[in-house]
Tab-separated table of C-alpha atoms in Angstrom:
chain	number	residue	atom	x	y	z
B	1	UNK	CA	0.536	0.242	0.187
B	2	UNK	CA	0.997	3.149	-0.696
B	3	UNK	CA	1.577	5.715	1.835
B	4	UNK	CA	2.908	9.586	1.901
B	5	UNK	CA	5.755	10.066	3.969
B	6	UNK	CA	5.131	11.516	6.548
B	7	UNK	CA	1.217	9.984	7.232
B	8	UNK	CA	2.348	7.274	10.203
B	9	UNK	CA	3.607	10.217	12.435
B	10	UNK	CA	0.712	12.600	11.352
B	11	UNK	CA	-1.904	9.880	12.173
B	12	UNK	CA	-0.563	8.933	15.575
B	13	UNK	CA	-1.065	12.768	15.912
B	14	UNK	CA	-5.071	12.270	14.663
B	15	UNK	CA	-5.167	9.175	17.046
B	16	UNK	CA	-4.051	11.147	20.219
B	17	UNK	CA	-6.426	14.685	19.761
B	18	UNK	CA	-3.104	16.697	18.530
B	19	UNK	CA	-3.991	20.154	16.252
B	20	UNK	CA	-3.341	19.337	12.795
B	21	UNK	CA	-1.576	22.245	10.472
B	22	UNK	CA	-3.280	22.158	6.312
B	23	UNK	CA	-0.193	19.257	5.550
B	24	UNK	CA	-1.128	17.300	8.267
B	25	UNK	CA	-4.914	17.509	6.702
B	26	UNK	CA	-3.857	17.398	3.591
B	27	UNK	CA	-1.421	14.046	3.808
B	28	UNK	CA	-4.378	12.575	5.754
B	29	UNK	CA	-6.919	13.372	2.523
B	30	UNK	CA	-4.270	11.606	0.302
B	31	UNK	CA	-4.143	8.308	2.893
B	32	UNK	CA	-5.388	5.267	1.147
B	33	UNK	CA	-7.226	3.750	4.032
B	34	UNK	CA	-9.987	5.320	4.290
B	35	UNK	CA	-10.371	3.003	7.664
B	36	UNK	CA	-7.685	4.442	9.680
B	37	UNK	CA	-9.120	7.837	9.353
B	38	UNK	CA	-12.670	6.998	10.555
B	39	UNK	CA	-11.607	5.346	13.404
B	40	UNK	CA	-8.990	8.519	14.276
B	41	UNK	CA	-12.525	10.069	13.875
B	42	UNK	CA	-14.449	8.322	16.561
B	43	UNK	CA	-12.417	8.168	18.449
B	44	UNK	CA	-11.899	12.458	18.376
B	45	UNK	CA	-16.462	12.000	18.626
B	46	UNK	CA	-15.672	9.710	21.956
B	47	UNK	CA	-13.368	12.711	23.142
B	48	UNK	CA	-15.916	15.415	22.920
B	49	UNK	CA	-19.907	12.938	23.265
B	50	UNK	CA	-18.993	9.686	24.402
B	51	UNK	CA	-21.090	7.375	23.478
B	52	UNK	CA	-23.667	10.070	22.776
B	53	UNK	CA	-25.127	10.586	19.381
B	54	UNK	CA	-27.824	13.499	19.256
B	55	UNK	CA	-30.362	14.552	16.859
B	56	UNK	CA	-33.820	17.556	17.555
B	57	UNK	CA	-36.852	17.793	16.691
B	58	UNK	CA	-36.962	20.848	14.041
B	59	UNK	CA	-38.796	22.620	10.820
B	60	UNK	CA	-37.488	24.126	7.868
B	61	UNK	CA	-38.915	27.389	6.847
B	62	UNK	CA	-38.156	28.561	3.206
B	63	UNK	CA	-40.133	32.644	2.576
B	64	UNK	CA	-39.252	32.513	-1.410
B	65	UNK	CA	-37.510	31.545	-3.680
B	66	UNK	CA	-37.492	34.984	-6.187
B	67	UNK	CA	-33.718	36.180	-5.408
B	68	UNK	CA	-31.283	38.566	-6.853
B	69	UNK	CA	-27.810	36.564	-6.887
B	70	UNK	CA	-28.239	34.375	-9.434
B	71	UNK	CA	-25.604	32.092	-8.218
B	72	UNK	CA	-24.398	29.061	-10.278
B	73	UNK	CA	-24.559	26.065	-7.739
B	74	UNK	CA	-28.080	27.150	-7.322
B	75	UNK	CA	-31.558	25.061	-8.343
B	76	UNK	CA	-33.504	27.114	-5.719
B	77	UNK	CA	-33.447	30.528	-6.844
B	78	UNK	CA	-35.328	32.330	-9.792
B	79	UNK	CA	-36.903	35.403	-10.980
B	80	UNK	CA	-39.830	37.180	-9.392
B	81	UNK	CA	-42.002	36.558	-13.338
B	82	UNK	CA	-40.111	32.706	-13.169
B	83	UNK	CA	-43.734	30.401	-13.166
B	84	UNK	CA	-42.601	28.703	-9.686
B	85	UNK	CA	-41.684	32.134	-8.301
B	86	UNK	CA	-42.907	32.439	-4.587
B	87	UNK	CA	-42.900	34.855	-1.738
B	88	UNK	CA	-44.730	34.272	1.724
B	89	UNK	CA	-46.524	37.480	3.758
B	90	UNK	CA	-47.255	37.812	7.505
B	91	UNK	CA	-49.991	35.376	6.396
B	92	UNK	CA	-48.439	32.840	5.401
B	93	UNK	CA	-45.744	32.606	7.599
B	94	UNK	CA	-48.968	32.482	10.573
B	95	UNK	CA	-51.324	30.065	8.438
B	96	UNK	CA	-48.216	27.811	8.260
B	97	UNK	CA	-46.633	27.982	12.185
B	98	UNK	CA	-50.862	26.947	12.739
B	99	UNK	CA	-49.840	23.817	11.102
B	100	UNK	CA	-46.848	23.094	12.727
B	101	UNK	CA	-48.239	23.558	15.993
B	102	UNK	CA	-51.237	20.771	14.743
B	103	UNK	CA	-49.233	18.263	13.321
B	104	UNK	CA	-45.643	18.710	14.642
B	105	UNK	CA	-45.127	17.624	19.057
B	106	UNK	CA	-42.226	18.202	20.829
B	107	UNK	CA	-40.411	21.083	18.520
B	108	UNK	CA	-37.978	22.840	19.947
B	109	UNK	CA	-35.918	24.270	17.148
B	110	UNK	CA	-37.618	26.393	13.606
B	111	UNK	CA	-34.700	27.125	11.128
B	112	UNK	CA	-35.639	29.700	8.548
B	113	UNK	CA	-33.150	31.202	5.362
B	114	UNK	CA	-34.432	32.214	2.039
B	115	UNK	CA	-33.147	33.881	-0.466
B	116	UNK	CA	-31.952	37.973	-1.723
B	117	UNK	CA	-35.122	38.933	-2.170
B	118	UNK	CA	-34.974	42.102	-4.923
B	119	UNK	CA	-37.649	43.263	-2.886
B	120	UNK	CA	-38.751	42.974	0.299
B	121	UNK	CA	-37.784	45.351	2.886
B	122	UNK	CA	-35.802	44.473	5.766
B	123	UNK	CA	-38.870	45.535	8.333
B	124	UNK	CA	-40.232	42.282	6.986
B	125	UNK	CA	-37.882	39.776	8.185
B	126	UNK	CA	-37.831	41.631	11.474
B	127	UNK	CA	-42.276	41.056	11.724
B	128	UNK	CA	-41.398	37.403	10.740
B	129	UNK	CA	-39.205	36.642	13.583
B	130	UNK	CA	-41.591	38.344	15.710
B	131	UNK	CA	-43.951	36.651	14.500
B	132	UNK	CA	-42.393	33.666	15.210
B	133	UNK	CA	-41.720	34.459	18.771
B	134	UNK	CA	-45.053	35.193	19.488
B	135	UNK	CA	-46.337	32.183	18.555
B	136	UNK	CA	-44.040	30.388	18.990
B	137	UNK	CA	-42.760	31.814	22.489
B	138	UNK	CA	-40.706	28.713	23.426
B	139	UNK	CA	-39.660	27.271	20.634
B	140	UNK	CA	-35.584	28.417	18.821
B	141	UNK	CA	-35.122	30.505	16.147
B	142	UNK	CA	-32.303	29.420	13.956
B	143	UNK	CA	-32.366	32.178	11.378
B	144	UNK	CA	-30.577	33.829	8.632
B	145	UNK	CA	-27.101	33.015	6.666
B	146	UNK	CA	-24.292	35.856	7.118
B	147	UNK	CA	-25.598	36.105	2.924
B	148	UNK	CA	-28.362	36.994	4.425
B	149	UNK	CA	-27.192	39.412	6.870
B	150	UNK	CA	-25.086	40.634	4.037
B	151	UNK	CA	-28.396	41.653	2.096
B	152	UNK	CA	-30.182	42.973	5.181
B	153	UNK	CA	-27.719	45.632	4.977
B	154	UNK	CA	-27.466	47.124	1.886
B	155	UNK	CA	-31.163	47.390	1.740
B	156	UNK	CA	-31.459	49.220	4.626
B	157	UNK	CA	-28.140	51.192	5.484
B	158	UNK	CA	-27.144	49.427	8.735
B	159	UNK	CA	-23.942	47.745	9.928
B	160	UNK	CA	-23.887	44.282	9.921
B	161	UNK	CA	-23.668	44.596	14.083
B	162	UNK	CA	-26.336	47.007	13.135
B	163	UNK	CA	-28.602	44.356	11.316
B	164	UNK	CA	-27.723	41.462	14.239
B	165	UNK	CA	-28.668	43.963	16.361
B	166	UNK	CA	-31.696	44.773	15.894
B	167	UNK	CA	-32.534	40.779	14.683
B	168	UNK	CA	-31.987	39.501	18.128
B	169	UNK	CA	-33.945	42.268	19.507
B	170	UNK	CA	-36.806	41.045	17.276
B	171	UNK	CA	-36.231	37.113	18.543
B	172	UNK	CA	-33.673	35.951	16.501
B	173	UNK	CA	-31.480	33.459	18.962
B	174	UNK	CA	-29.072	31.755	16.348
B	175	UNK	CA	-27.538	32.185	12.712
B	176	UNK	CA	-26.820	28.824	10.530
B	177	UNK	CA	-24.129	28.625	8.953
B	178	UNK	CA	-24.979	28.543	5.448
B	179	UNK	CA	-23.138	30.607	2.479
B	180	UNK	CA	-19.737	29.543	3.027
B	181	UNK	CA	-19.641	27.096	-0.177
B	182	UNK	CA	-16.060	27.234	0.187
B	183	UNK	CA	-13.933	30.874	1.237
B	184	UNK	CA	-12.298	31.475	-1.144
B	185	UNK	CA	-12.878	34.355	-3.334
B	186	UNK	CA	-11.546	32.885	-6.554
B	187	UNK	CA	-14.016	30.132	-5.786
B	188	UNK	CA	-16.903	32.418	-5.009
B	189	UNK	CA	-16.391	34.346	-8.005
B	190	UNK	CA	-17.101	31.743	-10.298
B	191	UNK	CA	-20.016	29.862	-8.056
B	192	UNK	CA	-21.473	32.527	-6.328
B	193	UNK	CA	-20.200	36.098	-7.660
B	194	UNK	CA	-22.890	38.370	-6.206
B	195	UNK	CA	-23.445	36.904	-2.953
B	196	UNK	CA	-21.543	37.919	-0.282
B	197	UNK	CA	-17.165	37.635	-0.675
B	198	UNK	CA	-15.154	35.119	2.892
B	199	UNK	CA	-14.514	38.221	4.715
B	200	UNK	CA	-17.869	39.132	4.608
B	201	UNK	CA	-19.128	35.932	5.717
B	202	UNK	CA	-16.750	35.518	8.377
B	203	UNK	CA	-17.447	39.293	9.515
B	204	UNK	CA	-21.192	38.237	10.074
B	205	UNK	CA	-20.519	35.066	12.760
B	206	UNK	CA	-17.652	36.974	14.186
B	207	UNK	CA	-20.486	39.617	14.609
B	208	UNK	CA	-22.836	37.722	15.732
B	209	UNK	CA	-20.168	35.155	18.185
B	210	UNK	CA	-19.829	39.229	19.904
B	211	UNK	CA	-23.634	39.460	20.971
B	212	UNK	CA	-23.679	36.071	21.994
B	213	UNK	CA	-25.042	34.371	18.978
B	214	UNK	CA	-23.774	31.216	18.287
B	215	UNK	CA	-24.091	29.871	14.824
B	216	UNK	CA	-23.157	26.635	12.754
B	217	UNK	CA	-20.454	26.728	10.116
B	218	UNK	CA	-20.541	25.198	6.791
B	219	UNK	CA	-18.835	24.283	3.768
B	220	UNK	CA	-20.109	22.795	-0.022
B	221	UNK	CA	-17.326	21.057	-1.618
B	222	UNK	CA	-17.182	18.619	-4.506
B	223	UNK	CA	-17.981	21.391	-7.277
B	224	UNK	CA	-15.211	23.540	-8.753
B	225	UNK	CA	-12.482	23.570	-5.979
B	226	UNK	CA	-9.616	21.660	-5.330
B	227	UNK	CA	-8.734	19.278	-2.096
B	228	UNK	CA	-6.011	22.398	-0.686
B	229	UNK	CA	-10.153	24.946	-0.743
B	230	UNK	CA	-11.341	22.597	1.597
B	231	UNK	CA	-8.374	22.438	3.909
B	232	UNK	CA	-7.676	26.094	3.804
B	233	UNK	CA	-11.698	26.362	4.927
B	234	UNK	CA	-11.441	24.520	7.033
B	235	UNK	CA	-8.753	25.658	9.260
B	236	UNK	CA	-10.061	29.338	8.547
B	237	UNK	CA	-13.213	28.301	10.451
B	238	UNK	CA	-10.424	26.287	13.063
B	239	UNK	CA	-9.156	29.911	13.511
B	240	UNK	CA	-12.643	31.610	13.715
B	241	UNK	CA	-13.356	28.975	16.661
B	242	UNK	CA	-10.180	29.939	18.357
B	243	UNK	CA	-10.966	33.809	18.514
B	244	UNK	CA	-15.001	33.228	19.411
B	245	UNK	CA	-16.008	30.098	20.667
B	246	UNK	CA	-19.382	30.812	18.832
B	247	UNK	CA	-19.961	27.478	16.648
B	248	UNK	CA	-22.253	25.152	18.069
B	249	UNK	CA	-21.401	22.636	14.857
B	250	UNK	CA	-20.045	22.178	11.628
B	251	UNK	CA	-21.670	20.373	8.287
B	252	UNK	CA	-20.725	19.750	5.465
B	253	UNK	CA	-22.613	19.641	2.534
B	254	UNK	CA	-21.973	17.318	-1.097
B	255	UNK	CA	-22.962	19.672	-3.956
B	256	UNK	CA	-25.990	18.448	-5.906
B	257	UNK	CA	-25.346	20.071	-9.180
B	258	UNK	CA	-29.237	18.945	-10.973
B	259	UNK	CA	-30.758	21.484	-12.257
B	260	UNK	CA	-27.697	23.718	-11.683
B	261	UNK	CA	-25.721	26.007	-13.509
B	262	UNK	CA	-23.179	23.480	-13.206
B	263	UNK	CA	-25.523	20.257	-13.780
B	264	UNK	CA	-22.214	18.860	-16.512
B	265	UNK	CA	-20.570	17.958	-13.153
B	266	UNK	CA	-21.169	14.286	-11.058
B	267	UNK	CA	-22.016	14.295	-7.426
B	268	UNK	CA	-19.088	13.391	-6.028
B	269	UNK	CA	-18.448	9.464	-4.857
B	270	UNK	CA	-20.057	8.304	-1.235
B	271	UNK	CA	-15.740	7.533	-0.203
B	272	UNK	CA	-15.469	10.889	-0.898
B	273	UNK	CA	-18.819	12.657	1.597
B	274	UNK	CA	-16.585	10.381	3.814
B	275	UNK	CA	-13.833	11.308	4.288
B	276	UNK	CA	-14.549	15.169	4.638
B	277	UNK	CA	-16.361	14.145	7.090
B	278	UNK	CA	-13.491	12.338	8.806
B	279	UNK	CA	-11.554	14.923	8.324
B	280	UNK	CA	-12.989	17.593	8.437
B	281	UNK	CA	-13.565	16.025	12.512
B	282	UNK	CA	-10.128	15.741	12.837
B	283	UNK	CA	-9.012	19.581	12.155
B	284	UNK	CA	-11.757	21.423	13.971
B	285	UNK	CA	-10.416	19.929	17.415
B	286	UNK	CA	-12.047	23.130	18.745
B	287	UNK	CA	-16.262	22.106	17.531
B	288	UNK	CA	-17.989	19.980	19.471
B	289	UNK	CA	-20.416	18.670	17.054
B	290	UNK	CA	-19.834	17.208	13.519
B	291	UNK	CA	-23.575	17.214	11.943
B	292	UNK	CA	-24.827	14.902	9.215
B	293	UNK	CA	-27.291	16.582	7.580
B	294	UNK	CA	-29.550	13.558	6.780
B	295	UNK	CA	-31.064	14.821	3.209
B	296	UNK	CA	-28.017	16.011	1.638
B	297	UNK	CA	-26.611	12.238	2.216
B	298	UNK	CA	-29.386	10.243	2.210
B	299	UNK	CA	-30.241	8.621	5.262
B	300	UNK	CA	-27.697	5.520	4.971
B	301	UNK	CA	-24.587	7.772	4.188
B	302	UNK	CA	-25.747	9.311	7.134
B	303	UNK	CA	-26.452	6.259	9.740
B	304	UNK	CA	-23.159	5.245	8.260
B	305	UNK	CA	-21.345	8.670	9.142
B	306	UNK	CA	-21.585	8.131	12.358
B	307	UNK	CA	-18.596	5.417	12.732
B	308	UNK	CA	-16.460	8.980	10.590
B	309	UNK	CA	-16.840	11.140	13.352
B	310	UNK	CA	-20.444	11.843	13.478
B	311	UNK	CA	-22.577	12.669	16.671
B	312	UNK	CA	-25.480	15.110	15.307
B	313	UNK	CA	-28.067	14.040	12.619
B	314	UNK	CA	-29.900	16.611	12.967
B	315	UNK	CA	-33.417	16.791	12.792
B	316	UNK	CA	-36.880	16.137	11.541
B	317	UNK	CA	-37.090	19.121	9.134
B	318	UNK	CA	-40.327	19.466	7.371
B	319	UNK	CA	-40.486	20.328	4.219
B	320	UNK	CA	-37.064	21.530	3.543
B	321	UNK	CA	-37.200	22.722	-0.580
B	322	UNK	CA	-33.749	24.331	-1.032
B	323	UNK	CA	-31.476	21.081	-1.510
B	324	UNK	CA	-34.611	19.437	-3.120
B	325	UNK	CA	-34.606	22.022	-6.168
B	326	UNK	CA	-31.471	20.668	-6.575
B	327	UNK	CA	-31.945	16.944	-7.348
B	328	UNK	CA	-32.289	15.628	-3.576
B	329	UNK	CA	-33.992	11.944	-3.520
B	330	UNK	CA	-34.682	11.949	0.306
B	331	UNK	CA	-38.304	12.783	1.568
B	332	UNK	CA	-39.905	16.210	2.953
B	333	UNK	CA	-38.939	14.914	6.829
B	334	UNK	CA	-38.314	12.074	8.834
B	335	UNK	CA	-39.848	11.124	12.514
B	336	UNK	CA	-38.531	10.934	15.843
B	337	UNK	CA	-38.522	6.469	16.448
B	338	UNK	CA	-36.920	6.234	12.799
B	339	UNK	CA	-34.089	8.817	13.704
B	340	UNK	CA	-33.578	6.908	17.193
B	341	UNK	CA	-34.295	3.996	15.418
B	342	UNK	CA	-31.278	4.658	13.176
B	343	UNK	CA	-28.714	6.333	16.300
B	344	UNK	CA	-29.582	2.328	17.855
B	345	UNK	CA	-28.512	-0.110	14.665
B	346	UNK	CA	-25.143	1.408	15.197
B	347	UNK	CA	-24.497	1.185	18.544
B	348	UNK	CA	-24.895	4.384	19.884
B	349	UNK	CA	-26.561	6.398	22.784
B	350	UNK	CA	-29.539	7.996	20.871
B	351	UNK	CA	-29.994	11.072	22.808
B	352	UNK	CA	-33.151	14.015	22.041
B	353	UNK	CA	-31.098	17.904	21.913
B	354	UNK	CA	-32.101	21.191	21.878
B	355	UNK	CA	-30.413	23.843	19.969
B	356	UNK	CA	-27.786	23.769	22.822
B	357	UNK	CA	-27.285	20.346	22.753
B	358	UNK	CA	-28.944	19.720	26.234
B	359	UNK	CA	-31.098	16.713	26.771
B	360	UNK	CA	-34.579	17.436	26.039
B	361	UNK	CA	-37.066	14.513	26.566
B	362	UNK	CA	-36.811	12.608	29.585
B	363	UNK	CA	-34.438	12.974	32.043
B	364	UNK	CA	-31.445	11.883	30.871
B	365	UNK	CA	-32.444	12.458	27.393
B	366	UNK	CA	-33.360	9.011	25.781
B	367	UNK	CA	-36.119	8.404	23.994
B	368	UNK	CA	-37.924	6.023	25.256
B	369	UNK	CA	-38.385	2.769	22.522
């Protein structure tokens, strides 16, 4: 078996939880024994969360698909005259909340992201937050990617800090990590030329953390980036976390090319998915949680990812639109019992969590069969 020159010493560092350099991470990526990398990632996961694997009861809400950005990587967004275009108003949001309250038991989190609508004012988004918190005061509201926050700043004339402070005052609890894609502006010029720059994404995250708004962090891989750019992205996230400590979890998304301007590309393999998940767990030594978004991976791969360092399968989701527009074949939601069974089958202990990874549901956080 061909092994890169320094892989043995790098693997020793990985298994013992020592910080990996860029060169170390690159060596691990090219290491041919993926199961050995997985073993190191599992060890890192178990140092963080033991035998537990987390999930939550959540719902997604996508306010509109009408977007001014026109990103080549996106299959969800469209123009306002497109036959698939939609834009929710406050009454639509209220109707969805009523339906959710009637049909979803034990909801702890609402996850809301949208498009960069060319006409909706910033005040609309503040009112949406207030309405959700009026109707669901005990549900955690995770909303608006850094790309959306930059858009709100642009349309309102407010600074990033002022936008975030006003959203927090309205009831925003945390931010998702979307829109990061690859934090390299040469790549962003190709895949999302009219969205926030790398530095703007970083500014939003660091500002949110300074205001007491925790966030997630993400990476979209498998399009036109290099392996080196993926690793630099991970190290950039690690450096931000060193400074702020505000990231709760990392999620890696494989690019789904169907129905995008990059549809000539092929979806990366399951082998690549597992390699990137394990590598993220090992490089991001200051992140407590690595999440597998089952809707992006499929349920079987998400279950397999638990052997590659993942300790969070996200949640029940309900009615996701953005990923499905790009060809995802998974369902639009999943029952809590199915998530529990998937985790138990791997030998891990399922723990229902809130957004802050505190157990809910019963005293020890384990849902009864």
